[in-house]
PDB file of C-alpha atoms in Angstrom:
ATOM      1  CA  UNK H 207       0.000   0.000   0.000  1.00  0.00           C
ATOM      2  CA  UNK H 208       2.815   2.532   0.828  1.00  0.00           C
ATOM      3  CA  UNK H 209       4.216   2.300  -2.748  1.00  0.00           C
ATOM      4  CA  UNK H 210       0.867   2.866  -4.067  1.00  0.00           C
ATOM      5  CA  UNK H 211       0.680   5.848  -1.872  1.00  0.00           C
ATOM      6  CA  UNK H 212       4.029   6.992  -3.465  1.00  0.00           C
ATOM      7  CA  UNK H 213       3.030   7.016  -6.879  1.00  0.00           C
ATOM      8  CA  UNK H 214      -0.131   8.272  -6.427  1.00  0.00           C
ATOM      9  CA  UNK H 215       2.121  11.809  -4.649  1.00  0.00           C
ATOM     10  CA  UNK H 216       4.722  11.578  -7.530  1.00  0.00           C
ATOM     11  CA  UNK H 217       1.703  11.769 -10.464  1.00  0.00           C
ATOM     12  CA  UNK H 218       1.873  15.057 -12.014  1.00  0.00           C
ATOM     13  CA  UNK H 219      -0.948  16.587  -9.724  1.00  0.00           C
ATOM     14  CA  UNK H 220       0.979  16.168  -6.967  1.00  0.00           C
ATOM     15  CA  UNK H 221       3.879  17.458  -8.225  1.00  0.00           C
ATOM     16  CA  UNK H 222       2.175  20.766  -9.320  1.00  0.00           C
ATOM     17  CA  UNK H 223       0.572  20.418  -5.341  1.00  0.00           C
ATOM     18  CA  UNK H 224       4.327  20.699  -4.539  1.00  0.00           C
ATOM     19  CA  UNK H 225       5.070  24.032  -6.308  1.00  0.00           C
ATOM     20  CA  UNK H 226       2.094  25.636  -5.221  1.00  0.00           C
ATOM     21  CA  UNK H 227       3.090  24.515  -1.676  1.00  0.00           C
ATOM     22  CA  UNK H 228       5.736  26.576  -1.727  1.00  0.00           C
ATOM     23  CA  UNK H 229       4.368  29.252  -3.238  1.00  0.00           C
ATOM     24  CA  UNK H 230       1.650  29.240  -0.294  1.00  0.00           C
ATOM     25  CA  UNK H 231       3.919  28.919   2.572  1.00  0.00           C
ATOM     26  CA  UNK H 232       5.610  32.254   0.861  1.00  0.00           C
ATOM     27  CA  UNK H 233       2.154  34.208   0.805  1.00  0.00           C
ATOM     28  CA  UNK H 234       0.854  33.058   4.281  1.00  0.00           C
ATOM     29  CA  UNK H 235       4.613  33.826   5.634  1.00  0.00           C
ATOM     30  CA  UNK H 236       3.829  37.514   3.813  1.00  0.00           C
ATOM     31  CA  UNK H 237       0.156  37.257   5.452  1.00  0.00           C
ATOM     32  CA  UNK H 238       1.689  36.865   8.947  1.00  0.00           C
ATOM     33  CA  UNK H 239       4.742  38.905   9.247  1.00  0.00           C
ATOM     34  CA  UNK H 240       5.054  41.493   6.646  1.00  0.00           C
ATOM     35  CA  UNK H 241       3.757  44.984   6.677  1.00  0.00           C
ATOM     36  CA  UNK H 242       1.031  45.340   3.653  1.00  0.00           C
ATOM     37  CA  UNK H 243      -1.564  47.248   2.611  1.00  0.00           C
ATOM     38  CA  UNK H 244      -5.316  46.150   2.907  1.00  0.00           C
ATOM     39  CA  UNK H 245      -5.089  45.807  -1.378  1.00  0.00           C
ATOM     40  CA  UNK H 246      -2.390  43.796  -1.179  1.00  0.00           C
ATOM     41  CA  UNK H 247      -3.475  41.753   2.146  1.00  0.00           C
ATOM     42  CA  UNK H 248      -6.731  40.831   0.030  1.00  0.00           C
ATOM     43  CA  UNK H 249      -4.792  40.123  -3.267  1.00  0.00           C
ATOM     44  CA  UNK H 250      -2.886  37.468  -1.443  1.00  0.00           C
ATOM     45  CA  UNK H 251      -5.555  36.318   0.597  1.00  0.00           C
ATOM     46  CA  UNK H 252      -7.655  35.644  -2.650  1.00  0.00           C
ATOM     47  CA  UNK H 253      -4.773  34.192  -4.033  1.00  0.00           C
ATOM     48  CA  UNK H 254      -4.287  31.775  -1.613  1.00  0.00           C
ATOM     49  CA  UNK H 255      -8.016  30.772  -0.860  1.00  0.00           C
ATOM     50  CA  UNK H 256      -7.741  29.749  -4.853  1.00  0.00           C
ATOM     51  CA  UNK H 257      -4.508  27.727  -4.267  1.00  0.00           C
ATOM     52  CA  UNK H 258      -6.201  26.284  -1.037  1.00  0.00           C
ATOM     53  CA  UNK H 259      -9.025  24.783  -3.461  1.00  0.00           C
ATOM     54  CA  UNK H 260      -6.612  23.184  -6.448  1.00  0.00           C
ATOM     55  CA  UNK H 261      -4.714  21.212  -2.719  1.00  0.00           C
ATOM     56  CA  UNK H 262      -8.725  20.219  -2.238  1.00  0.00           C
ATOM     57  CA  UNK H 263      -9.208  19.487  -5.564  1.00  0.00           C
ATOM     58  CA  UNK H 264      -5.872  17.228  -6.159  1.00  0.00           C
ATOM     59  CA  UNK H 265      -6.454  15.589  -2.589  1.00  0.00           C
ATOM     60  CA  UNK H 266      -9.960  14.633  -4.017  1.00  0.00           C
ATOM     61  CA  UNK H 267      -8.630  13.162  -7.237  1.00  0.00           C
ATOM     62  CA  UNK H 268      -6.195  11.630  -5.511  1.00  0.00           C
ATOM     63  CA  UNK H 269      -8.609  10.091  -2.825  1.00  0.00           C
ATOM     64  CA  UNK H 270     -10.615   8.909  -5.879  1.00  0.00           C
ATOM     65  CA  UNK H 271      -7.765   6.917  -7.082  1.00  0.00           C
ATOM     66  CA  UNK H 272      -7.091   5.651  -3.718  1.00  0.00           C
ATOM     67  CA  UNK H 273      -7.813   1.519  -3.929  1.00  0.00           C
ATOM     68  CA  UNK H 274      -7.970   1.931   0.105  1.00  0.00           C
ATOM     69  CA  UNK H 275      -9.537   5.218   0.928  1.00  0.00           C
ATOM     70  CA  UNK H 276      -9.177   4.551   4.514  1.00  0.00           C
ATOM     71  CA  UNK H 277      -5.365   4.473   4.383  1.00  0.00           C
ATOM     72  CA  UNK H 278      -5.149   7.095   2.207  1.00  0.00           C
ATOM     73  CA  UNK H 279      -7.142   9.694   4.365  1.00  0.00           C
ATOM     74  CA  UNK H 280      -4.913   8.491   7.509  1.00  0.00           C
ATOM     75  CA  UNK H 281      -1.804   9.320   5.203  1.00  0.00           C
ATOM     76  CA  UNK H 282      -2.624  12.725   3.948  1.00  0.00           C
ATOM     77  CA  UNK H 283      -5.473  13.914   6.707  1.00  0.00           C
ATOM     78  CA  UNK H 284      -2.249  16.800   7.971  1.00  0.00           C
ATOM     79  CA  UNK H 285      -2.681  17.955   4.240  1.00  0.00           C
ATOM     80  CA  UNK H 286      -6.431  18.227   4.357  1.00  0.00           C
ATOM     81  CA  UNK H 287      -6.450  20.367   7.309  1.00  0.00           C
ATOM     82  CA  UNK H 288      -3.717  22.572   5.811  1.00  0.00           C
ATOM     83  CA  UNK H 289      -5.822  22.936   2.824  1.00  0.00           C
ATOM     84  CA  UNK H 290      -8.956  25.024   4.808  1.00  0.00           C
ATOM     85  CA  UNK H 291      -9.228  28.324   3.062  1.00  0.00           C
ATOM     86  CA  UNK H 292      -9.148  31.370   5.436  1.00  0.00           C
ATOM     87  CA  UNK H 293      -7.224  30.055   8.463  1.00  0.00           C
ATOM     88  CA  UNK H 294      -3.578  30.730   7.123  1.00  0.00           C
ATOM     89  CA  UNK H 295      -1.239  29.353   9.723  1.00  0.00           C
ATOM     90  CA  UNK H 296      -2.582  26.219   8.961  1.00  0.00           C
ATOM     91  CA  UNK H 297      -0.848  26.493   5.750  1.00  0.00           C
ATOM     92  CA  UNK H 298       2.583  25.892   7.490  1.00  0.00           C
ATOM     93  CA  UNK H 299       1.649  21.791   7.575  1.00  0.00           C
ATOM     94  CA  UNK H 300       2.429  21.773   3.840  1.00  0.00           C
ATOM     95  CA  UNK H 301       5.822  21.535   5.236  1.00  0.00           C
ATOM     96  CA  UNK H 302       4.777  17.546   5.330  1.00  0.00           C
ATOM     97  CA  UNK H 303       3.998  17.618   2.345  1.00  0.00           C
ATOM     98  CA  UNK H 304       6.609  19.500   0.367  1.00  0.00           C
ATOM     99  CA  UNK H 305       9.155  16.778   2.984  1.00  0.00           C
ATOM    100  CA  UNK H 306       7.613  13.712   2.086  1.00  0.00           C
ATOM    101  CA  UNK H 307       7.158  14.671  -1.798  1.00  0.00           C
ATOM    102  CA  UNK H 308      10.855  15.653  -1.678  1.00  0.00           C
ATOM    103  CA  UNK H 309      11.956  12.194   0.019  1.00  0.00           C
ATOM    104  CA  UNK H 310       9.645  10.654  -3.149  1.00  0.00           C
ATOM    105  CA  UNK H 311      11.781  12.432  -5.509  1.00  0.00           C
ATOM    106  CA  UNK H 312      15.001  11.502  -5.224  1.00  0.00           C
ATOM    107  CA  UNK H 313      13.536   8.213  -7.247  1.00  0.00           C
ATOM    108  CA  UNK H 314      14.371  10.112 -10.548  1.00  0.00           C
ATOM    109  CA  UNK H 315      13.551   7.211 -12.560  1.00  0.00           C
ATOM    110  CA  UNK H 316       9.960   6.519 -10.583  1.00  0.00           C
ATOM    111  CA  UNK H 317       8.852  10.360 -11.149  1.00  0.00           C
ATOM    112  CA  UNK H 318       9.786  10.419 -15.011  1.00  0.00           C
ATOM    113  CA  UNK H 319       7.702   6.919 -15.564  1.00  0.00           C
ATOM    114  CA  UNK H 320       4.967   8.634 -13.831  1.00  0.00           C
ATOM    115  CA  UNK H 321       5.420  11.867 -16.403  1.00  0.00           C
ATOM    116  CA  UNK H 322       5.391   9.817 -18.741  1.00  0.00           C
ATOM    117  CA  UNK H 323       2.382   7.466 -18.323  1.00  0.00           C
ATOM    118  CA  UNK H 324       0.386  10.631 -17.313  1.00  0.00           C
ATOM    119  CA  UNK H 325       0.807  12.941 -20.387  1.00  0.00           C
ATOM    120  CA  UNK H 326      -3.064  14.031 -19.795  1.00  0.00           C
ATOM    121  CA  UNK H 327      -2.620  14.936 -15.841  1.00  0.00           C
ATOM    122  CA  UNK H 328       0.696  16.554 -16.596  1.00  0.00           C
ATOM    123  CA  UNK H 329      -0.983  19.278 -19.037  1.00  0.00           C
ATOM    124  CA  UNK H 330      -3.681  19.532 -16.777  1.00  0.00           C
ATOM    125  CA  UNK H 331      -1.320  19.972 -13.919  1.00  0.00           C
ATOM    126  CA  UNK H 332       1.174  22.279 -15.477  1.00  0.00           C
ATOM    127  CA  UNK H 333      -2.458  24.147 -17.047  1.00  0.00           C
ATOM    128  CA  UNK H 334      -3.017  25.053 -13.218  1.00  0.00           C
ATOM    129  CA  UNK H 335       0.201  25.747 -11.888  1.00  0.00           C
ATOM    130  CA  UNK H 336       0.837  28.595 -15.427  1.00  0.00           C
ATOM    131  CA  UNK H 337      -2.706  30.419 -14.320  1.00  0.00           C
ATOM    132  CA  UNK H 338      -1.951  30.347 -10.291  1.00  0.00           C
ATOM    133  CA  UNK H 339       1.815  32.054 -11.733  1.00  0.00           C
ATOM    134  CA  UNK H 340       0.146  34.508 -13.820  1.00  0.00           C
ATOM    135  CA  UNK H 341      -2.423  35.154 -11.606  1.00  0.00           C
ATOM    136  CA  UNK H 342      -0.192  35.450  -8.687  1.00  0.00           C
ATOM    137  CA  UNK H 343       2.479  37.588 -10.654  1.00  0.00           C
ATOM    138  CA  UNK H 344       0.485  39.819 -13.092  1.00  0.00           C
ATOM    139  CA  UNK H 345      -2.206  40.824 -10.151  1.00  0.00           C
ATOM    140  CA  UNK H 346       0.523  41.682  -7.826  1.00  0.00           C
ATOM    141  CA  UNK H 347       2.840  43.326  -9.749  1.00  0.00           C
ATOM    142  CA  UNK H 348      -0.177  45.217 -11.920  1.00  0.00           C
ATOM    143  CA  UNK H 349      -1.413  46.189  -8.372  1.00  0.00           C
ATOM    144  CA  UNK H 350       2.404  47.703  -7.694  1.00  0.00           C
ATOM    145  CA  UNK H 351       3.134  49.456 -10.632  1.00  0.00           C
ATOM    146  CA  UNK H 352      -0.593  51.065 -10.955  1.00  0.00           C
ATOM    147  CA  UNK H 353      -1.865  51.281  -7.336  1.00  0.00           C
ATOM    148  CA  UNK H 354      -0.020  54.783  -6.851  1.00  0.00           C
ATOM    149  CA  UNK H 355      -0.503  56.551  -9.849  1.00  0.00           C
ATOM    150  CA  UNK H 356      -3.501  58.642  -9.716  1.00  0.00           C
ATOM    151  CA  UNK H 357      -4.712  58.344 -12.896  1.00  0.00           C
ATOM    152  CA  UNK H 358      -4.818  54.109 -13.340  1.00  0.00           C
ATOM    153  CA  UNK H 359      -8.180  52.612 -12.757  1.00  0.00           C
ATOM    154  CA  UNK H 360      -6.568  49.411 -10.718  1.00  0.00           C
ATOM    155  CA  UNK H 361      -6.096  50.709  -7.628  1.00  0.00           C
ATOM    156  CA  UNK H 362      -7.989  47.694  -5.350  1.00  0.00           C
ATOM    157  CA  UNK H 363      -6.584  43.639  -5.499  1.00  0.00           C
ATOM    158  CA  UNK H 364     -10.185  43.021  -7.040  1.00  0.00           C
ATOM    159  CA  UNK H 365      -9.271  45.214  -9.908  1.00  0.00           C
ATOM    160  CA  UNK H 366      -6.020  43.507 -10.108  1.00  0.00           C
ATOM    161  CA  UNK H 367      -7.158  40.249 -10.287  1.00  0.00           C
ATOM    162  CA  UNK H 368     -10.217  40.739 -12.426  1.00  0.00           C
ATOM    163  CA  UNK H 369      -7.855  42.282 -14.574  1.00  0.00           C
ATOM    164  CA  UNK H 370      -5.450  39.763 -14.771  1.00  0.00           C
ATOM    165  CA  UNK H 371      -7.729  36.698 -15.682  1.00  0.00           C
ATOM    166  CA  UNK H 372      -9.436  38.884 -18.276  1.00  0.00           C
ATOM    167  CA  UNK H 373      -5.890  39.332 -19.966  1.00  0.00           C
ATOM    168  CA  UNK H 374      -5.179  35.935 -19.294  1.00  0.00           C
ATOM    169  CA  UNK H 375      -8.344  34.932 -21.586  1.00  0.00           C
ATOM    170  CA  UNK H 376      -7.349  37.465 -24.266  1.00  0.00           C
ATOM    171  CA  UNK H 377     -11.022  38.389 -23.956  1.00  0.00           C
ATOM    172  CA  UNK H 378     -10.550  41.897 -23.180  1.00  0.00           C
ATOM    173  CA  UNK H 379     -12.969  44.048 -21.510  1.00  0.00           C
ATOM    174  CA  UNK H 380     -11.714  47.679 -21.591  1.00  0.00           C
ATOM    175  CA  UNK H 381     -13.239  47.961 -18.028  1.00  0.00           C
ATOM    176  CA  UNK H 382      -9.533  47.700 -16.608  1.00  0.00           C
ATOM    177  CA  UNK H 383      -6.207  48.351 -18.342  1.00  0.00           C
ATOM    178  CA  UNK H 384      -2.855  49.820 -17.786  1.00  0.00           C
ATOM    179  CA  UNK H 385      -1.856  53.346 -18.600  1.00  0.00           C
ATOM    180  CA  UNK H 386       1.334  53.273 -17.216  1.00  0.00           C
ATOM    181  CA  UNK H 387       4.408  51.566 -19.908  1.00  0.00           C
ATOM    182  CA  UNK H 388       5.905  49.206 -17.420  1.00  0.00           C
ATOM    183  CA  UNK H 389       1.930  48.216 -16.926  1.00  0.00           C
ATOM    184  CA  UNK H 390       1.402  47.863 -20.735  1.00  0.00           C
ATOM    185  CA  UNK H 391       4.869  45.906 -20.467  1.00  0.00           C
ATOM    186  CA  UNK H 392       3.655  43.836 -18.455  1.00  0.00           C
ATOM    187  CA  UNK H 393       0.267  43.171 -19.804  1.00  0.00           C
ATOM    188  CA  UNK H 394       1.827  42.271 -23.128  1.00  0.00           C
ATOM    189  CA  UNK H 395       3.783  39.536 -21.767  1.00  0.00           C
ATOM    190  CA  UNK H 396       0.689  38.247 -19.405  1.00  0.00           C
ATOM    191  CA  UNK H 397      -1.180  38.229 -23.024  1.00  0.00           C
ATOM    192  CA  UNK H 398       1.523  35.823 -24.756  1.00  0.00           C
ATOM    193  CA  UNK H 399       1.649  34.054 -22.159  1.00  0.00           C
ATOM    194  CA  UNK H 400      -1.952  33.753 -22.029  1.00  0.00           C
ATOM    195  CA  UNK H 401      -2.181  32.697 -25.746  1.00  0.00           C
ATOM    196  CA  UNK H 402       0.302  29.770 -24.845  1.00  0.00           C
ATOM    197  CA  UNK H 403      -1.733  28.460 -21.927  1.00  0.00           C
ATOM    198  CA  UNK H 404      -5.102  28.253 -24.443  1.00  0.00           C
ATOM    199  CA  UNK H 405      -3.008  26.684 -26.574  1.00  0.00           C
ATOM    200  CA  UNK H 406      -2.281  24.131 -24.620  1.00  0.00           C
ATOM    201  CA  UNK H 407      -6.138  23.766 -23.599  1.00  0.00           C
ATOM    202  CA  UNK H 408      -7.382  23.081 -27.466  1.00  0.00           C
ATOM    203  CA  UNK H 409      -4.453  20.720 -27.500  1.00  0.00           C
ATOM    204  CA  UNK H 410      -5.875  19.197 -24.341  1.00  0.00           C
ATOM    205  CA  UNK H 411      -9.683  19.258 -25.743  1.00  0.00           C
ATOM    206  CA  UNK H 412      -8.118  17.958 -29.252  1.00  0.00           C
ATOM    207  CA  UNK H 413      -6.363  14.683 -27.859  1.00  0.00           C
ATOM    208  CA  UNK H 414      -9.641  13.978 -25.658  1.00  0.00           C
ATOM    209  CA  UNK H 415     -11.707  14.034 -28.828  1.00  0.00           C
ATOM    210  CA  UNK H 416      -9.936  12.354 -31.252  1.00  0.00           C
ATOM    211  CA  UNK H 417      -7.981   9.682 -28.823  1.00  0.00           C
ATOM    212  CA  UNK H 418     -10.092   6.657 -28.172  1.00  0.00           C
ATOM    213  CA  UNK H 419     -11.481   6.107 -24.320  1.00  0.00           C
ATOM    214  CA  UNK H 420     -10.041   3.663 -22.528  1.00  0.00           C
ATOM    215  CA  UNK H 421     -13.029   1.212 -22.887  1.00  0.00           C
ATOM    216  CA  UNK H 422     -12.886   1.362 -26.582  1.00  0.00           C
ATOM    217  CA  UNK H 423      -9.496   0.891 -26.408  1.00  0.00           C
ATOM    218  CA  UNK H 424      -9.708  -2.072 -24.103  1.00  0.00           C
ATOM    219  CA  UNK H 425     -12.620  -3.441 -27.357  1.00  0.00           C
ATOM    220  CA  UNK H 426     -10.372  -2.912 -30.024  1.00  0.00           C
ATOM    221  CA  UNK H 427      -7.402  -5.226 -28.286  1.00  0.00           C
ATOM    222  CA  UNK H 428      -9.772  -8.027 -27.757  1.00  0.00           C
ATOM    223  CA  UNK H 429     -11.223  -7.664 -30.894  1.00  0.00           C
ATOM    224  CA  UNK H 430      -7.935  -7.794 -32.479  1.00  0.00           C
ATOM    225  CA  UNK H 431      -6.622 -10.832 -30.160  1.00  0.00           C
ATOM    226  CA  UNK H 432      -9.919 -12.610 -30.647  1.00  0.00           C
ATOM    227  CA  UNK H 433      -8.672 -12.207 -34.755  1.00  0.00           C
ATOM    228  CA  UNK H 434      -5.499 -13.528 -34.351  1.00  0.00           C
ATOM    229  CA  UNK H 435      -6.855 -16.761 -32.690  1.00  0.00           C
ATOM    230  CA  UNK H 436      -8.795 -16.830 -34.921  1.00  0.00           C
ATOM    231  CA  UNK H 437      -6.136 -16.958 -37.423  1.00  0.00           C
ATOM    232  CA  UNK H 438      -4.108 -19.397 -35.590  1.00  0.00           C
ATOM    233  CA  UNK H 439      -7.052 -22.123 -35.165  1.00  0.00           C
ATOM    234  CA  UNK H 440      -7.367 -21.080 -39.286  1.00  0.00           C
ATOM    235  CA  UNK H 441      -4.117 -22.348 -39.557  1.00  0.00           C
ATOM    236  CA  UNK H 442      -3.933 -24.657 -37.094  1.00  0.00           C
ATOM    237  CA  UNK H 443      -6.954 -26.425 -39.306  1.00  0.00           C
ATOM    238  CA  UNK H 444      -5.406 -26.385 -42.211  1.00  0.00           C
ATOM    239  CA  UNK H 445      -2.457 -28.008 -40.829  1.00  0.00           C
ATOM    240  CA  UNK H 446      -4.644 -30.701 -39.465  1.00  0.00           C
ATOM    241  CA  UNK H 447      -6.076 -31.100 -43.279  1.00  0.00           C
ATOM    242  CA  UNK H 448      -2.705 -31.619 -44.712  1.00  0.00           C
ATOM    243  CA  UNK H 449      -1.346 -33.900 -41.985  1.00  0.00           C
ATOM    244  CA  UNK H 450      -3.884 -36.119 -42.937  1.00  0.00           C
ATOM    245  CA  UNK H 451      -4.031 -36.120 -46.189  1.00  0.00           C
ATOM    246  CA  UNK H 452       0.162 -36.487 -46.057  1.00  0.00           C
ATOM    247  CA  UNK H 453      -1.156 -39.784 -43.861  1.00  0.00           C
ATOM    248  CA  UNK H 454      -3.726 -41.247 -46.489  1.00  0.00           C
ATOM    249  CA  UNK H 455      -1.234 -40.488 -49.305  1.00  0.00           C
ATOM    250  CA  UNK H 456       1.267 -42.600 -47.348  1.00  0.00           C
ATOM    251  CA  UNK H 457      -1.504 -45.136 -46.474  1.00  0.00           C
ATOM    252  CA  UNK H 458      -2.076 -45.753 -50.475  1.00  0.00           C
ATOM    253  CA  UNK H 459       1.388 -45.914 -51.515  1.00  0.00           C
ATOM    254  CA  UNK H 460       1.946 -48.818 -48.656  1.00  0.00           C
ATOM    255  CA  UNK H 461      -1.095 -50.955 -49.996  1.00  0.00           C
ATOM    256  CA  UNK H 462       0.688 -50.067 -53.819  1.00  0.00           C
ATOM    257  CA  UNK H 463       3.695 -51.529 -52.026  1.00  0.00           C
ATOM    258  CA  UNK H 464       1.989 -54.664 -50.835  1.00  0.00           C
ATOM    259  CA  UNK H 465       1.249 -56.487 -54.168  1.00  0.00           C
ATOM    260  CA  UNK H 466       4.104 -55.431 -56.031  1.00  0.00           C
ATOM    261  CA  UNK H 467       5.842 -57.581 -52.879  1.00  0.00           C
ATOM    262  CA  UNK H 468       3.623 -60.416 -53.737  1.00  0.00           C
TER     263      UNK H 468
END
């Protein structure tokens, strides 16, 4: 059971729930101890009650997967309670976490197998862990470069973030924009990057449509072994056929035999 429990942490999910570990332990450490203003208090706290519900989300998954749920939850309950939005010094039990996924790592060959076999959770995974990044760094730094010039119209961490998923999409609303040139700067970059991430979505959507499921999958193989016994009792037949016939030919020349003998 404990090596199921270790590649079920090293799947790509759980790797990206390592990253994002860190990255939370950073913003609750901010939360706690640094000075900040009450924009950029609520930036990270919405920042962090989204990371706290991809940890719920991967847990879940993972849980799913579980063959014994019981053992699982008795494995990983410190990382459930760490993942409760709103209370942030809980956060600092990810420390488990980020320890016992490091430990799991130093098996090189394990984690790449698991890469590997996964390409589906690894987009998915690495989908998550590019918007909590762009999120995280285009709010914030938006919200720095633009919260103290008089004229910009994102001046609150709702404006920030609102602005920075709408760039994200490319969709564009107008309602909130940068006027400063390091803001356009970085709003240009947050759009490429954007475009690469939706990208990587349609090429997502693409290989779920056009690859065959699992079950039809699973069809196809028996249809195709059920062919090729086919085949073999086919030839396995015919065989039979000209064994015998080899026999009666040999049968007829022995009773030719016989009363030339005579």
């Amino acid at each position: 059971m404990a090596l199921y429990n270790n590649r079920t942490d090293l799947k790509p999910m759980g790797l990206m729930s390592l990253i994002l570990s860190f990255i939370s332990i950073i913003i609750i450490t901010g939360l706690l101890f640094a000075p900040l203003s009450s924009a950029s208090r609520q930036l990270l706290i919405s920042i962090d009650t989204f990371i706290c519900l991809l940890f719920l989300l991967q847990l879940f998954i993972d849980l799913m997967r579980s063959s014994n749920k019981v053992a699982y939850f008795k494995q990983h309950w410190i990382d459930i309670l760490a993942s409760i939005p709103i209370i942030e010094p809980l956060r600092y039990a990810r420390i488990f976490h980020i320890l016992r996924l490091l430990r799991l790592i130093r098996s090189g060959t394990l984690l790449v197998q698991q890469i590997q076999h996964n390409r589906r959770e690894a987009t998915i995974a690495s989908i998550f862990l590019l918007l909590i990044l762009l999120l995280t760094t285009g709010s914030g730094l938006m919200l720095i470069i633009e919260g103290n010039v008089p004229e910009a119209n994102i001046q609150s961490a709702g404006d920030a973030l609102w602005w920075s998923f709408v760039t994200i999409s490319t969709v564009g609303y107008g309602d909130h924009y940068p006027v400063t040139s390091a803001g356009k700067i970085l709003a240009a970059v947050i759009i490429i990057c954007g475009v690469g991430m939706f990208g990587m979505i349609s090429g997502l959507i693409s290989s779920l449509i056009t690859e065959p499921s699992r079950k039809e999958k699973s069809h196809q193989e028996a249809q195709l072994h059920q062919e090729k016994e086919q085949q073999w009792k086919l030839l396995l037949t015919q065989q039979q056929l000209l064994l015998d016939r080899i026999a009666s030919l040999e049968e007829k020349l022995e009773q030719q035999k016989k009363p030339d003998s005579q």
